[in-house]
PDB file of C-alpha atoms in Angstrom:
ATOM      1  CA  ARG A   1      -7.702   6.554 -55.556  1.00 44.00           C
ATOM      2  CA  GLU A   2      -7.105   9.020 -52.965  1.00 48.00           C
ATOM      3  CA  GLN A   3      -9.910   8.052 -50.910  1.00 47.00           C
ATOM      4  CA  GLN A   4      -8.947   4.271 -51.236  1.00 47.00           C
ATOM      5  CA  TRP A   5      -5.338   5.168 -50.184  1.00 42.00           C
ATOM      6  CA  SER A   6      -6.439   7.141 -47.129  1.00 46.00           C
ATOM      7  CA  VAL A   7      -8.678   4.171 -45.901  1.00 49.00           C
ATOM      8  CA  SER A   8      -5.909   1.587 -46.132  1.00 56.00           C
ATOM      9  CA  ASP A   9      -3.076   3.951 -44.838  1.00 68.00           C
ATOM     10  CA  PRO A  10      -1.911   2.068 -41.640  1.00 68.00           C
ATOM     11  CA  GLY A  11      -0.956   5.613 -40.238  1.00 69.00           C
ATOM     12  CA  ALA A  12      -4.681   6.901 -40.600  1.00 68.00           C
ATOM     13  CA  VAL A  13      -6.117   3.547 -39.385  1.00 61.00           C
ATOM     14  CA  LYS A  14      -3.725   3.858 -36.348  1.00 65.00           C
ATOM     15  CA  ARG A  15      -4.684   7.538 -35.734  1.00 67.00           C
ATOM     16  CA  GLN A  16      -8.428   6.629 -35.668  1.00 66.00           C
ATOM     17  CA  GLU A  17      -8.133   3.588 -33.346  1.00 61.00           C
ATOM     18  CA  GLU A  18      -6.320   5.932 -30.882  1.00 60.00           C
ATOM     19  CA  ALA A  19      -9.080   8.466 -31.327  1.00 61.00           C
ATOM     20  CA  GLU A  20     -11.569   5.833 -30.715  1.00 56.00           C
ATOM     21  CA  ASP A  21      -9.660   4.585 -27.653  1.00 54.00           C
ATOM     22  CA  GLU A  22      -9.408   7.898 -26.290  1.00 52.00           C
ATOM     23  CA  VAL A  23     -13.177   8.701 -26.472  1.00 48.00           C
ATOM     24  CA  GLN A  24     -14.095   5.297 -24.839  1.00 48.00           C
ATOM     25  CA  GLY A  25     -11.620   5.537 -22.247  1.00 62.00           C
ATOM     26  CA  LYS A  26     -10.216   1.985 -23.296  1.00 78.00           C
ATOM     27  CA  HIS A  27      -6.572   2.767 -22.827  1.00 89.00           C
ATOM     28  CA  SER A  28      -6.629   5.523 -20.174  1.00 92.00           C
ATOM     29  CA  PHE A  29      -4.244   5.293 -17.333  1.00 94.00           C
ATOM     30  CA  LEU A  30      -7.276   4.284 -15.208  1.00 93.00           C
ATOM     31  CA  SER A  31      -8.375   1.468 -17.176  1.00 94.00           C
ATOM     32  CA  ILE A  32      -4.950  -0.102 -17.571  1.00 95.00           C
ATOM     33  CA  ALA A  33      -4.050   0.199 -14.026  1.00 94.00           C
ATOM     34  CA  ASN A  34      -7.275  -1.543 -12.994  1.00 94.00           C
ATOM     35  CA  ALA A  35      -6.472  -4.338 -15.328  1.00 94.00           C
ATOM     36  CA  TRP A  36      -3.028  -4.673 -13.821  1.00 95.00           C
ATOM     37  CA  LEU A  37      -4.440  -4.587 -10.340  1.00 95.00           C
ATOM     38  CA  GLU A  38      -6.861  -7.333 -11.211  1.00 94.00           C
ATOM     39  CA  ILE A  39      -3.856  -9.642 -12.031  1.00 94.00           C
ATOM     40  CA  VAL A  40      -1.687  -8.383  -9.250  1.00 93.00           C
ATOM     41  CA  ALA A  41      -4.512  -9.101  -6.515  1.00 92.00           C
ATOM     42  CA  ALA A  42      -4.052 -12.801  -6.805  1.00 89.00           C
ATOM     43  CA  LYS A  43      -0.153 -12.594  -6.643  1.00 90.00           C
ATOM     44  CA  VAL A  44       0.436 -10.225  -3.448  1.00 89.00           C
ATOM     45  CA  LYS A  45      -0.848 -10.244   0.156  1.00 87.00           C
ATOM     46  CA  PRO A  46      -4.207  -8.272   0.762  1.00 87.00           C
ATOM     47  CA  GLN A  47      -2.255  -5.775   2.996  1.00 83.00           C
ATOM     48  CA  THR A  48       0.181  -5.164  -0.055  1.00 89.00           C
ATOM     49  CA  PHE A  49      -2.775  -4.701  -2.310  1.00 91.00           C
ATOM     50  CA  LYS A  50      -4.410  -2.394  -0.272  1.00 90.00           C
ATOM     51  CA  GLN A  51      -1.185  -0.118  -0.126  1.00 90.00           C
ATOM     52  CA  TYR A  52      -1.109  -0.227  -3.947  1.00 93.00           C
ATOM     53  CA  LYS A  53      -4.705   0.695  -4.203  1.00 93.00           C
ATOM     54  CA  MET A  54      -4.319   3.536  -1.601  1.00 92.00           C
ATOM     55  CA  VAL A  55      -1.386   5.171  -3.582  1.00 92.00           C
ATOM     56  CA  MET A  56      -3.215   4.640  -6.806  1.00 93.00           C
ATOM     57  CA  ASP A  57      -6.342   6.189  -5.736  1.00 93.00           C
ATOM     58  CA  ASN A  58      -4.901   9.153  -3.480  1.00 91.00           C
ATOM     59  CA  HIS A  59      -2.041  10.043  -5.896  1.00 91.00           C
ATOM     60  CA  LEU A  60      -1.941   8.660  -9.271  1.00 93.00           C
ATOM     61  CA  MET A  61      -5.650   8.445 -10.307  1.00 94.00           C
ATOM     62  CA  PRO A  62      -6.414  12.289  -9.705  1.00 93.00           C
ATOM     63  CA  ALA A  63      -3.384  13.238 -11.953  1.00 91.00           C
ATOM     64  CA  LEU A  64      -3.099  10.542 -14.558  1.00 93.00           C
ATOM     65  CA  GLY A  65      -6.267   8.587 -14.560  1.00 92.00           C
ATOM     66  CA  ASP A  66      -8.137  10.289 -17.288  1.00 92.00           C
ATOM     67  CA  MET A  67      -5.076  10.421 -19.701  1.00 92.00           C
ATOM     68  CA  HIS A  68      -4.736   8.186 -22.612  1.00 91.00           C
ATOM     69  CA  ILE A  69      -1.729   5.846 -21.676  1.00 91.00           C
ATOM     70  CA  LYS A  70      -0.164   6.854 -25.008  1.00 90.00           C
ATOM     71  CA  GLN A  71      -0.416  10.685 -24.140  1.00 90.00           C
ATOM     72  CA  ILE A  72       1.501  10.210 -20.862  1.00 91.00           C
ATOM     73  CA  LYS A  73       4.949  11.967 -21.314  1.00 90.00           C
ATOM     74  CA  PRO A  74       7.906  11.648 -18.661  1.00 90.00           C
ATOM     75  CA  ALA A  75       6.994  15.314 -17.605  1.00 91.00           C
ATOM     76  CA  ASP A  76       3.536  14.229 -16.591  1.00 92.00           C
ATOM     77  CA  LEU A  77       4.972  11.534 -14.377  1.00 90.00           C
ATOM     78  CA  LEU A  78       7.664  13.661 -12.822  1.00 91.00           C
ATOM     79  CA  GLN A  79       5.290  16.378 -12.113  1.00 91.00           C
ATOM     80  CA  THR A  80       2.939  13.594 -10.301  1.00 91.00           C
ATOM     81  CA  ILE A  81       5.874  12.255  -8.233  1.00 89.00           C
ATOM     82  CA  ARG A  82       7.162  15.669  -7.452  1.00 89.00           C
ATOM     83  CA  ARG A  83       3.739  16.611  -5.915  1.00 89.00           C
ATOM     84  CA  ILE A  84       4.193  13.659  -3.597  1.00 87.00           C
ATOM     85  CA  GLU A  85       7.773  14.639  -2.714  1.00 85.00           C
ATOM     86  CA  ALA A  86       6.498  17.969  -1.815  1.00 84.00           C
ATOM     87  CA  ARG A  87       4.482  16.505   0.857  1.00 81.00           C
ATOM     88  CA  ASN A  88       7.607  15.013   2.245  1.00 72.00           C
ATOM     89  CA  ILE A  89       6.207  11.279   2.020  1.00 68.00           C
ATOM     90  CA  PHE A  90       9.136  10.054   0.112  1.00 60.00           C
ATOM     91  CA  GLY A  91       8.389   6.281   0.716  1.00 75.00           C
ATOM     92  CA  THR A  92       5.176   6.970  -1.044  1.00 86.00           C
ATOM     93  CA  SER A  93       6.789   8.921  -4.109  1.00 85.00           C
ATOM     94  CA  LYS A  94       9.145   5.793  -4.531  1.00 86.00           C
ATOM     95  CA  LYS A  95       6.225   3.444  -4.367  1.00 89.00           C
ATOM     96  CA  ALA A  96       4.099   5.763  -6.581  1.00 90.00           C
ATOM     97  CA  ALA A  97       7.050   5.519  -9.297  1.00 90.00           C
ATOM     98  CA  GLN A  98       7.342   1.848  -8.927  1.00 91.00           C
ATOM     99  CA  LEU A  99       3.586   1.346  -9.561  1.00 93.00           C
ATOM    100  CA  CYS A 100       3.622   3.764 -12.529  1.00 93.00           C
ATOM    101  CA  SER A 101       6.304   1.654 -14.115  1.00 92.00           C
ATOM    102  CA  SER A 102       4.376  -1.503 -13.582  1.00 94.00           C
ATOM    103  CA  VAL A 103       1.300  -0.241 -15.007  1.00 94.00           C
ATOM    104  CA  LEU A 104       3.374   0.995 -18.074  1.00 93.00           C
ATOM    105  CA  GLN A 105       5.121  -2.228 -18.489  1.00 93.00           C
ATOM    106  CA  TYR A 106       1.927  -3.985 -18.243  1.00 94.00           C
ATOM    107  CA  ALA A 107       0.757  -1.771 -21.312  1.00 93.00           C
ATOM    108  CA  ILE A 108       3.946  -2.684 -23.180  1.00 94.00           C
ATOM    109  CA  ALA A 109       3.406  -6.337 -22.760  1.00 93.00           C
ATOM    110  CA  MET A 110      -0.292  -5.859 -24.191  1.00 92.00           C
ATOM    111  CA  GLY A 111       1.181  -3.925 -27.167  1.00 91.00           C
ATOM    112  CA  ILE A 112      -0.397  -0.537 -26.137  1.00 91.00           C
ATOM    113  CA  ILE A 113       2.743   1.404 -25.927  1.00 91.00           C
ATOM    114  CA  GLU A 114       6.456   0.672 -26.648  1.00 91.00           C
ATOM    115  CA  ILE A 115       8.243   2.503 -24.062  1.00 88.00           C
ATOM    116  CA  ASP A 116       8.285   3.054 -20.190  1.00 89.00           C
ATOM    117  CA  PRO A 117       9.289   6.575 -19.358  1.00 86.00           C
ATOM    118  CA  ILE A 118       9.868   5.953 -15.477  1.00 88.00           C
ATOM    119  CA  PRO A 119      13.654   5.208 -15.918  1.00 86.00           C
ATOM    120  CA  SER A 120      14.240   8.562 -17.826  1.00 82.00           C
ATOM    121  CA  ILE A 121      12.912  10.627 -14.817  1.00 84.00           C
ATOM    122  CA  ARG A 122      14.417   8.470 -11.793  1.00 80.00           C
ATOM    123  CA  ILE A 123      17.569  10.482 -11.918  1.00 78.00           C
ATOM    124  CA  LEU A 124      15.440  13.610 -11.142  1.00 78.00           C
ATOM    125  CA  LEU A 125      13.708  12.234  -8.152  1.00 77.00           C
ATOM    126  CA  LYS A 126      14.665  12.870  -4.662  1.00 74.00           C
ATOM    127  CA  PRO A 127      16.574  10.066  -3.115  1.00 70.00           C
ATOM    128  CA  HIS A 128      14.882   8.203  -0.134  1.00 63.00           C
ATOM    129  CA  ARG A 129      16.901   8.424   2.888  1.00 66.00           C
ATOM    130  CA  VAL A 130      16.260   6.130   5.579  1.00 64.00           C
ATOM    131  CA  VAL A 131      16.231   7.778   9.280  1.00 66.00           C
ATOM    132  CA  HIS A 132      17.481   5.357  11.861  1.00 69.00           C
ATOM    133  CA  ARG A 133      15.628   6.223  15.163  1.00 71.00           C
ATOM    134  CA  ALA A 134      17.468   5.036  18.325  1.00 73.00           C
ATOM    135  CA  ALA A 135      15.832   2.713  20.487  1.00 79.00           C
ATOM    136  CA  CYS A 136      14.719   3.719  23.924  1.00 80.00           C
ATOM    137  CA  ILE A 137      17.005   1.697  26.379  1.00 81.00           C
ATOM    138  CA  GLU A 138      17.080   4.056  29.378  1.00 87.00           C
ATOM    139  CA  PRO A 139      14.659   3.181  32.146  1.00 89.00           C
ATOM    140  CA  GLU A 140      13.569   6.611  32.998  1.00 90.00           C
ATOM    141  CA  GLU A 141      12.804   7.364  29.224  1.00 89.00           C
ATOM    142  CA  PHE A 142      11.143   4.124  28.834  1.00 88.00           C
ATOM    143  CA  GLY A 143       9.004   4.935  31.995  1.00 92.00           C
ATOM    144  CA  LYS A 144       7.732   8.165  30.335  1.00 92.00           C
ATOM    145  CA  ILE A 145       6.534   6.094  27.458  1.00 90.00           C
ATOM    146  CA  LEU A 146       4.730   3.627  29.583  1.00 91.00           C
ATOM    147  CA  HIS A 147       3.022   6.465  31.318  1.00 93.00           C
ATOM    148  CA  THR A 148       2.081   8.166  28.052  1.00 93.00           C
ATOM    149  CA  ILE A 149       0.462   4.931  26.790  1.00 92.00           C
ATOM    150  CA  GLN A 150      -1.382   4.443  30.196  1.00 91.00           C
ATOM    151  CA  SER A 151      -2.867   8.084  29.999  1.00 92.00           C
ATOM    152  CA  PHE A 152      -3.858   7.694  26.467  1.00 91.00           C
ATOM    153  CA  CYS A 153      -7.639   8.461  26.020  1.00 88.00           C
ATOM    154  CA  GLY A 154      -8.438   7.133  22.702  1.00 87.00           C
ATOM    155  CA  THR A 155     -10.781   4.254  21.694  1.00 91.00           C
ATOM    156  CA  LEU A 156     -10.837   0.928  23.372  1.00 94.00           C
ATOM    157  CA  ILE A 157      -9.235  -0.840  20.490  1.00 94.00           C
ATOM    158  CA  VAL A 158      -6.334   1.681  20.239  1.00 94.00           C
ATOM    159  CA  GLN A 159      -5.991   1.783  24.025  1.00 94.00           C
ATOM    160  CA  SER A 160      -5.666  -2.140  24.226  1.00 96.00           C
ATOM    161  CA  ALA A 161      -3.268  -2.305  21.436  1.00 95.00           C
ATOM    162  CA  LEU A 162      -0.873   0.328  22.837  1.00 95.00           C
ATOM    163  CA  ARG A 163      -1.069  -1.149  26.326  1.00 95.00           C
ATOM    164  CA  ILE A 164      -0.306  -4.828  25.180  1.00 96.00           C
ATOM    165  CA  MET A 165       2.473  -3.836  22.822  1.00 94.00           C
ATOM    166  CA  PRO A 166       5.184  -3.278  25.658  1.00 92.00           C
ATOM    167  CA  TYR A 167       4.517  -6.758  26.814  1.00 94.00           C
ATOM    168  CA  ILE A 168       5.077  -8.599  23.684  1.00 92.00           C
ATOM    169  CA  PHE A 169       7.961  -8.357  21.158  1.00 85.00           C
ATOM    170  CA  VAL A 170       6.239  -8.533  17.461  1.00 89.00           C
ATOM    171  CA  ARG A 171       5.922  -6.341  14.570  1.00 87.00           C
ATOM    172  CA  THR A 172       3.186  -3.464  14.786  1.00 89.00           C
ATOM    173  CA  THR A 173       1.520  -5.069  11.619  1.00 87.00           C
ATOM    174  CA  GLU A 174       1.625  -8.570  13.205  1.00 91.00           C
ATOM    175  CA  LEU A 175      -0.185  -7.298  16.492  1.00 93.00           C
ATOM    176  CA  THR A 176      -2.707  -5.172  14.542  1.00 91.00           C
ATOM    177  CA  ASN A 177      -3.653  -8.240  12.268  1.00 90.00           C
ATOM    178  CA  ALA A 178      -3.981 -10.526  15.345  1.00 94.00           C
ATOM    179  CA  ARG A 179      -6.866 -12.857  15.283  1.00 95.00           C
ATOM    180  CA  TRP A 180      -9.011 -14.137  18.198  1.00 97.00           C
ATOM    181  CA  ALA A 181      -9.004 -17.681  16.680  1.00 95.00           C
ATOM    182  CA  ASP A 182      -4.985 -17.415  17.503  1.00 96.00           C
ATOM    183  CA  ILE A 183      -5.533 -16.478  21.170  1.00 96.00           C
ATOM    184  CA  ASP A 184      -5.411 -19.453  23.742  1.00 96.00           C
ATOM    185  CA  PHE A 185      -7.004 -17.989  26.758  1.00 96.00           C
ATOM    186  CA  ASN A 186      -6.392 -21.430  28.624  1.00 95.00           C
ATOM    187  CA  ALA A 187      -2.754 -21.604  27.958  1.00 96.00           C
ATOM    188  CA  CYS A 188      -2.289 -17.910  27.759  1.00 96.00           C
ATOM    189  CA  GLU A 189      -0.604 -17.964  24.535  1.00 96.00           C
ATOM    190  CA  TRP A 190      -0.831 -16.426  20.941  1.00 96.00           C
ATOM    191  CA  ARG A 191      -0.017 -18.661  18.308  1.00 95.00           C
ATOM    192  CA  TYR A 192       0.293 -17.439  14.829  1.00 92.00           C
ATOM    193  CA  THR A 193       2.373 -17.679  11.638  1.00 88.00           C
ATOM    194  CA  VAL A 194       4.995 -15.007  11.145  1.00 82.00           C
ATOM    195  CA  SER A 195       4.264 -13.201   7.877  1.00 72.00           C
ATOM    196  CA  LYS A 196       7.781 -12.376   6.900  1.00 72.00           C
ATOM    197  CA  THR A 197       9.321 -15.636   7.310  1.00 77.00           C
ATOM    198  CA  ASN A 198       6.226 -18.062   7.250  1.00 80.00           C
ATOM    199  CA  THR A 199       7.015 -19.742  10.504  1.00 87.00           C
ATOM    200  CA  ALA A 200       5.127 -20.732  13.435  1.00 90.00           C
ATOM    201  CA  HIS A 201       5.321 -18.381  16.456  1.00 91.00           C
ATOM    202  CA  ILE A 202       4.308 -18.555  20.096  1.00 94.00           C
ATOM    203  CA  VAL A 203       3.966 -15.411  22.196  1.00 95.00           C
ATOM    204  CA  PRO A 204       3.389 -15.994  26.032  1.00 96.00           C
ATOM    205  CA  LEU A 205       0.911 -13.713  27.238  1.00 96.00           C
ATOM    206  CA  ALA A 206       1.403 -11.986  30.703  1.00 96.00           C
ATOM    207  CA  PRO A 207      -1.463 -11.871  33.313  1.00 96.00           C
ATOM    208  CA  GLN A 208      -1.803  -8.051  32.422  1.00 96.00           C
ATOM    209  CA  VAL A 209      -2.095  -8.917  28.785  1.00 96.00           C
ATOM    210  CA  MET A 210      -4.858 -11.470  29.511  1.00 97.00           C
ATOM    211  CA  ALA A 211      -6.642  -8.953  31.598  1.00 97.00           C
ATOM    212  CA  ILE A 212      -6.700  -6.429  28.664  1.00 96.00           C
ATOM    213  CA  LEU A 213      -7.793  -9.139  26.299  1.00 97.00           C
ATOM    214  CA  LYS A 214     -10.780 -10.217  28.340  1.00 96.00           C
ATOM    215  CA  ILE A 215     -12.212  -6.820  28.385  1.00 96.00           C
ATOM    216  CA  LEU A 216     -11.519  -6.204  24.669  1.00 96.00           C
ATOM    217  CA  HIS A 217     -12.995  -9.418  23.731  1.00 96.00           C
ATOM    218  CA  VAL A 218     -16.416  -8.102  25.044  1.00 95.00           C
ATOM    219  CA  SER A 219     -16.158  -5.386  22.339  1.00 93.00           C
ATOM    220  CA  THR A 220     -14.520  -7.346  19.523  1.00 94.00           C
ATOM    221  CA  GLY A 221     -14.721 -11.044  20.253  1.00 93.00           C
ATOM    222  CA  GLN A 222     -17.517 -11.498  17.879  1.00 93.00           C
ATOM    223  CA  GLY A 223     -15.391 -10.637  14.968  1.00 92.00           C
ATOM    224  CA  THR A 224     -12.040 -12.055  13.479  1.00 94.00           C
ATOM    225  CA  LEU A 225      -9.524  -9.511  14.441  1.00 94.00           C
ATOM    226  CA  LEU A 226      -8.639  -8.176  17.954  1.00 96.00           C
ATOM    227  CA  PHE A 227      -8.278  -4.770  16.878  1.00 94.00           C
ATOM    228  CA  PRO A 228     -10.591  -4.042  13.710  1.00 92.00           C
ATOM    229  CA  ASN A 229     -10.713  -0.982  11.707  1.00 84.00           C
ATOM    230  CA  LEU A 230     -13.961   0.695  12.677  1.00 70.00           C
ATOM    231  CA  ASN A 231     -14.303   2.047   9.002  1.00 66.00           C
ATOM    232  CA  ASP A 232     -14.427  -1.369   7.834  1.00 58.00           C
TER     233      ASP A 232
END
């Protein structure tokens, strides 16, 4: 009777399942996070997904990846986030906490765990203070910036991006993601869709910009982007 009771005991069965999951890594933070990322990949922009992966791979997986999702305590999460805070990258620490919470919420939805510990540690995290940087509006100071850009001795791709920026008024991410297909060399225009508002936008290109683009086109014109990442 004792043997029959131990086999049918729900607590014993649950403990056995947890032990098997732990051995197989079925419910490790790594496996749960990867499953969540597969779903999110179809819902967010590629650049956003790339940022998620970077935070996961660089900060969360080394600390939590091998841990069983049920064994992760608030103290483990707090220690992980504080390591990021210690490096003074508070934007990343905030994003890391959000990603942890999303993965744990996914585990709750899948019936693997019941509680997300992140809310219990938020009060202990350092607040993210936004530092407002004054715009450079003095001609002399702006001239120094232009001189610094002109004398920069980096790669042709970086040089070109820096030298084009003062002639146009777009977000940095929009410039770095510019495509050759959107450049009209005849009309001297750059036509693209603004990512934040999803509206069509036309940027007139000065002769100085066109001269830079013609030189750059020799190096990167066979690809999609004006300024590709050399590591890709």
